[in-house]
C-alpha cells in the first residue's frame, strides 16, 4: 500500500473509506494529482515517484491550522 496526502480546501467533500478517482497533471517540474471532481490536490512528484493507480481509498481526513488533508491509500 502507498499513501499520498492531498490538500482539500473545505470539509465535507469526501469521507473516510470512500473510493476516489484521481487524474494526473504533468508540468515541467513533475506530476501532480487531483481527486476528482476537483476535491483535493497533491503536491508535485518526480517521474520516478508517479502514482500508477487511478483509484484509491481514503484512509483518513486530517484537519489542522493549515487546512484539511486527505490521506489516500493506493494498491501499489
Short mmCIF file of N, CA and C in Angstrom, two decimals:
data_model
loop_
_atom_site.label_atom_id
_atom_site.label_comp_id
_atom_site.label_asym_id
_atom_site.label_seq_id
_atom_site.Cartn_x
_atom_site.Cartn_y
_atom_site.Cartn_z
N UNK A 1 0.84 -1.20 0.00
CA UNK A 1 0.00 0.00 0.00
C UNK A 1 0.88 1.25 0.00
N UNK A 2 0.44 2.22 -0.73
CA UNK A 2 1.14 3.50 -0.79
C UNK A 2 0.16 4.59 -0.36
N UNK A 3 0.62 5.49 0.50
CA UNK A 3 -0.23 6.58 0.99
C UNK A 3 0.25 7.91 0.42
N UNK A 4 -0.70 8.70 -0.06
CA UNK A 4 -0.42 10.01 -0.63
C UNK A 4 -1.34 11.03 0.06
N UNK A 5 -0.78 12.19 0.37
CA UNK A 5 -1.54 13.26 1.03
C UNK A 5 -2.01 14.28 -0.01
N UNK A 6 -3.27 14.65 0.07
CA UNK A 6 -3.87 15.65 -0.80
C UNK A 6 -4.40 16.79 0.06
N UNK A 7 -4.27 18.02 -0.43
CA UNK A 7 -4.77 19.21 0.28
C UNK A 7 -6.20 19.48 -0.18
N UNK A 8 -7.13 19.62 0.79
CA UNK A 8 -8.53 19.90 0.48
C UNK A 8 -8.88 21.25 1.10
N UNK A 9 -9.54 22.11 0.37
CA UNK A 9 -9.82 23.48 0.82
C UNK A 9 -10.98 23.61 1.81
N UNK A 10 -11.95 22.71 1.75
CA UNK A 10 -13.07 22.81 2.69
C UNK A 10 -13.55 21.42 3.06
N UNK A 11 -14.16 21.28 4.23
CA UNK A 11 -14.57 19.96 4.73
C UNK A 11 -15.83 19.44 4.04
N UNK A 12 -16.05 18.13 4.22
CA UNK A 12 -17.30 17.53 3.80
C UNK A 12 -17.38 17.10 2.34
N UNK A 13 -16.30 17.25 1.58
CA UNK A 13 -16.34 16.88 0.17
C UNK A 13 -16.18 15.38 -0.05
N UNK A 14 -15.46 14.73 0.84
CA UNK A 14 -15.25 13.28 0.79
C UNK A 14 -15.26 12.75 2.22
N UNK A 15 -15.31 11.44 2.38
CA UNK A 15 -15.30 10.85 3.71
C UNK A 15 -14.37 9.64 3.75
N UNK A 16 -13.99 9.24 4.94
CA UNK A 16 -13.10 8.09 5.12
C UNK A 16 -13.73 6.83 4.52
N UNK A 17 -12.90 5.97 3.98
CA UNK A 17 -13.26 4.69 3.36
C UNK A 17 -13.95 4.84 2.01
N UNK A 18 -14.06 6.06 1.53
CA UNK A 18 -14.66 6.31 0.22
C UNK A 18 -13.62 6.03 -0.87
N UNK A 19 -14.04 5.37 -1.95
CA UNK A 19 -13.14 5.17 -3.09
C UNK A 19 -13.17 6.43 -3.94
N UNK A 20 -11.97 6.87 -4.37
CA UNK A 20 -11.88 8.09 -5.18
C UNK A 20 -11.08 7.82 -6.45
N UNK A 21 -11.34 8.63 -7.45
CA UNK A 21 -10.61 8.57 -8.71
C UNK A 21 -9.66 9.76 -8.77
N UNK A 22 -8.45 9.55 -9.28
CA UNK A 22 -7.51 10.65 -9.42
C UNK A 22 -7.13 10.82 -10.88
N UNK A 23 -6.75 12.04 -11.24
CA UNK A 23 -6.20 12.31 -12.57
C UNK A 23 -4.83 12.95 -12.38
N UNK A 24 -3.97 12.71 -13.35
CA UNK A 24 -2.59 13.20 -13.31
C UNK A 24 -2.46 14.43 -14.18
N UNK A 25 -1.70 15.41 -13.70
CA UNK A 25 -1.41 16.62 -14.46
C UNK A 25 0.09 16.81 -14.49
N UNK A 26 0.64 16.85 -15.70
CA UNK A 26 2.08 16.98 -15.86
C UNK A 26 2.47 18.44 -16.05
N UNK A 27 3.65 18.77 -15.51
CA UNK A 27 4.24 20.09 -15.70
C UNK A 27 5.73 19.90 -15.89
N UNK A 28 6.45 20.98 -16.09
CA UNK A 28 7.89 20.90 -16.29
C UNK A 28 8.61 20.37 -15.05
N UNK A 29 8.04 20.62 -13.87
CA UNK A 29 8.69 20.21 -12.62
C UNK A 29 8.27 18.83 -12.14
N UNK A 30 7.31 18.20 -12.79
CA UNK A 30 6.86 16.86 -12.37
C UNK A 30 5.38 16.68 -12.58
N UNK A 31 4.79 15.82 -11.75
CA UNK A 31 3.37 15.49 -11.86
C UNK A 31 2.65 15.84 -10.56
N UNK A 32 1.42 16.27 -10.68
CA UNK A 32 0.56 16.43 -9.51
C UNK A 32 -0.74 15.69 -9.81
N UNK A 33 -1.51 15.45 -8.76
CA UNK A 33 -2.72 14.64 -8.90
C UNK A 33 -3.90 15.35 -8.27
N UNK A 34 -5.07 15.15 -8.85
CA UNK A 34 -6.30 15.76 -8.34
C UNK A 34 -7.31 14.65 -8.07
N UNK A 35 -7.93 14.70 -6.90
CA UNK A 35 -9.06 13.82 -6.60
C UNK A 35 -10.26 14.44 -7.31
N UNK A 36 -10.86 13.68 -8.19
CA UNK A 36 -11.99 14.18 -9.00
C UNK A 36 -13.30 14.06 -8.24
N UNK A 37 -14.21 14.99 -8.45
CA UNK A 37 -14.17 16.14 -9.32
C UNK A 37 -13.61 17.37 -8.61
N UNK A 38 -12.34 17.63 -8.74
CA UNK A 38 -11.62 18.78 -8.17
C UNK A 38 -11.86 18.94 -6.67
N UNK A 39 -11.70 17.85 -5.94
CA UNK A 39 -11.92 17.86 -4.48
C UNK A 39 -10.66 18.27 -3.74
N UNK A 40 -9.50 17.71 -4.14
CA UNK A 40 -8.25 17.96 -3.44
C UNK A 40 -7.09 17.76 -4.40
N UNK A 41 -5.93 18.37 -4.08
CA UNK A 41 -4.77 18.28 -4.96
C UNK A 41 -3.54 17.83 -4.18
N UNK A 42 -2.71 17.02 -4.83
CA UNK A 42 -1.47 16.55 -4.21
C UNK A 42 -0.36 17.56 -4.45
N UNK A 43 0.79 17.27 -3.86
CA UNK A 43 1.99 18.02 -4.16
C UNK A 43 2.56 17.53 -5.48
N UNK A 44 3.78 17.99 -5.81
CA UNK A 44 4.45 17.57 -7.05
C UNK A 44 5.31 16.35 -6.80
N UNK A 45 5.32 15.45 -7.77
CA UNK A 45 6.13 14.22 -7.72
C UNK A 45 6.98 14.12 -8.97
N UNK A 46 8.20 13.66 -8.82
CA UNK A 46 9.09 13.42 -9.96
C UNK A 46 8.59 12.19 -10.72
N UNK A 47 9.05 12.03 -11.94
CA UNK A 47 8.61 10.93 -12.79
C UNK A 47 8.78 9.56 -12.17
N UNK A 48 9.86 9.35 -11.43
CA UNK A 48 10.11 8.03 -10.82
C UNK A 48 9.16 7.74 -9.67
N UNK A 49 8.49 8.77 -9.13
CA UNK A 49 7.56 8.61 -8.00
C UNK A 49 6.10 8.69 -8.41
N UNK A 50 5.82 8.61 -9.70
CA UNK A 50 4.45 8.75 -10.19
C UNK A 50 3.54 7.68 -9.59
N UNK A 51 2.27 8.03 -9.44
CA UNK A 51 1.25 7.10 -8.96
C UNK A 51 0.77 6.30 -10.16
N UNK A 52 0.80 4.99 -10.06
CA UNK A 52 0.41 4.13 -11.17
C UNK A 52 -1.10 3.86 -11.19
N UNK A 53 -1.75 3.94 -10.03
CA UNK A 53 -3.19 3.67 -9.91
C UNK A 53 -4.01 4.89 -10.29
N UNK A 54 -5.23 4.65 -10.71
CA UNK A 54 -6.16 5.76 -10.98
C UNK A 54 -7.25 5.83 -9.93
N UNK A 55 -7.29 4.85 -9.01
CA UNK A 55 -8.29 4.82 -7.93
C UNK A 55 -7.60 4.50 -6.62
N UNK A 56 -8.12 5.07 -5.54
CA UNK A 56 -7.62 4.78 -4.21
C UNK A 56 -8.76 4.86 -3.21
N UNK A 57 -8.44 4.55 -1.95
CA UNK A 57 -9.43 4.59 -0.87
C UNK A 57 -8.93 5.57 0.19
N UNK A 58 -9.82 6.43 0.65
CA UNK A 58 -9.45 7.42 1.66
C UNK A 58 -9.25 6.72 3.00
N UNK A 59 -8.06 6.87 3.56
CA UNK A 59 -7.73 6.29 4.84
C UNK A 59 -8.23 7.19 5.97
N UNK A 60 -7.94 8.49 5.86
CA UNK A 60 -8.37 9.44 6.88
C UNK A 60 -8.35 10.85 6.34
N UNK A 61 -9.02 11.73 7.07
CA UNK A 61 -9.01 13.16 6.76
C UNK A 61 -8.52 13.88 8.00
N UNK A 62 -7.46 14.67 7.82
CA UNK A 62 -6.87 15.40 8.94
C UNK A 62 -7.20 16.88 8.82
N UNK A 63 -7.31 17.54 9.96
CA UNK A 63 -7.54 18.98 9.98
C UNK A 63 -6.55 19.61 10.94
N UNK A 64 -5.89 20.66 10.48
CA UNK A 64 -5.02 21.44 11.36
C UNK A 64 -5.16 22.91 11.00
N UNK A 65 -4.31 23.76 11.56
CA UNK A 65 -4.44 25.20 11.32
C UNK A 65 -4.14 25.60 9.87
N UNK A 66 -3.54 24.70 9.08
CA UNK A 66 -3.23 24.99 7.68
C UNK A 66 -4.31 24.49 6.73
N UNK A 67 -5.27 23.72 7.22
CA UNK A 67 -6.35 23.25 6.36
C UNK A 67 -6.69 21.79 6.54
N UNK A 68 -7.31 21.23 5.52
CA UNK A 68 -7.76 19.84 5.54
C UNK A 68 -6.86 19.01 4.62
N UNK A 69 -6.51 17.82 5.09
CA UNK A 69 -5.63 16.94 4.33
C UNK A 69 -6.27 15.56 4.23
N UNK A 70 -6.32 15.04 3.01
CA UNK A 70 -6.92 13.74 2.74
C UNK A 70 -5.78 12.76 2.51
N UNK A 71 -5.75 11.68 3.27
CA UNK A 71 -4.75 10.63 3.10
C UNK A 71 -5.41 9.50 2.31
N UNK A 72 -4.86 9.20 1.13
CA UNK A 72 -5.43 8.20 0.25
C UNK A 72 -4.45 7.04 0.11
N UNK A 73 -4.98 5.82 0.22
CA UNK A 73 -4.18 4.60 0.06
C UNK A 73 -4.37 4.08 -1.37
N UNK A 74 -3.25 3.74 -2.00
CA UNK A 74 -3.27 3.15 -3.33
C UNK A 74 -2.66 1.76 -3.25
N UNK A 75 -3.22 0.84 -4.01
CA UNK A 75 -2.75 -0.54 -4.02
C UNK A 75 -1.59 -0.65 -5.00
N UNK A 76 -0.40 -0.22 -4.56
CA UNK A 76 0.81 -0.28 -5.39
C UNK A 76 1.90 -0.99 -4.66
#
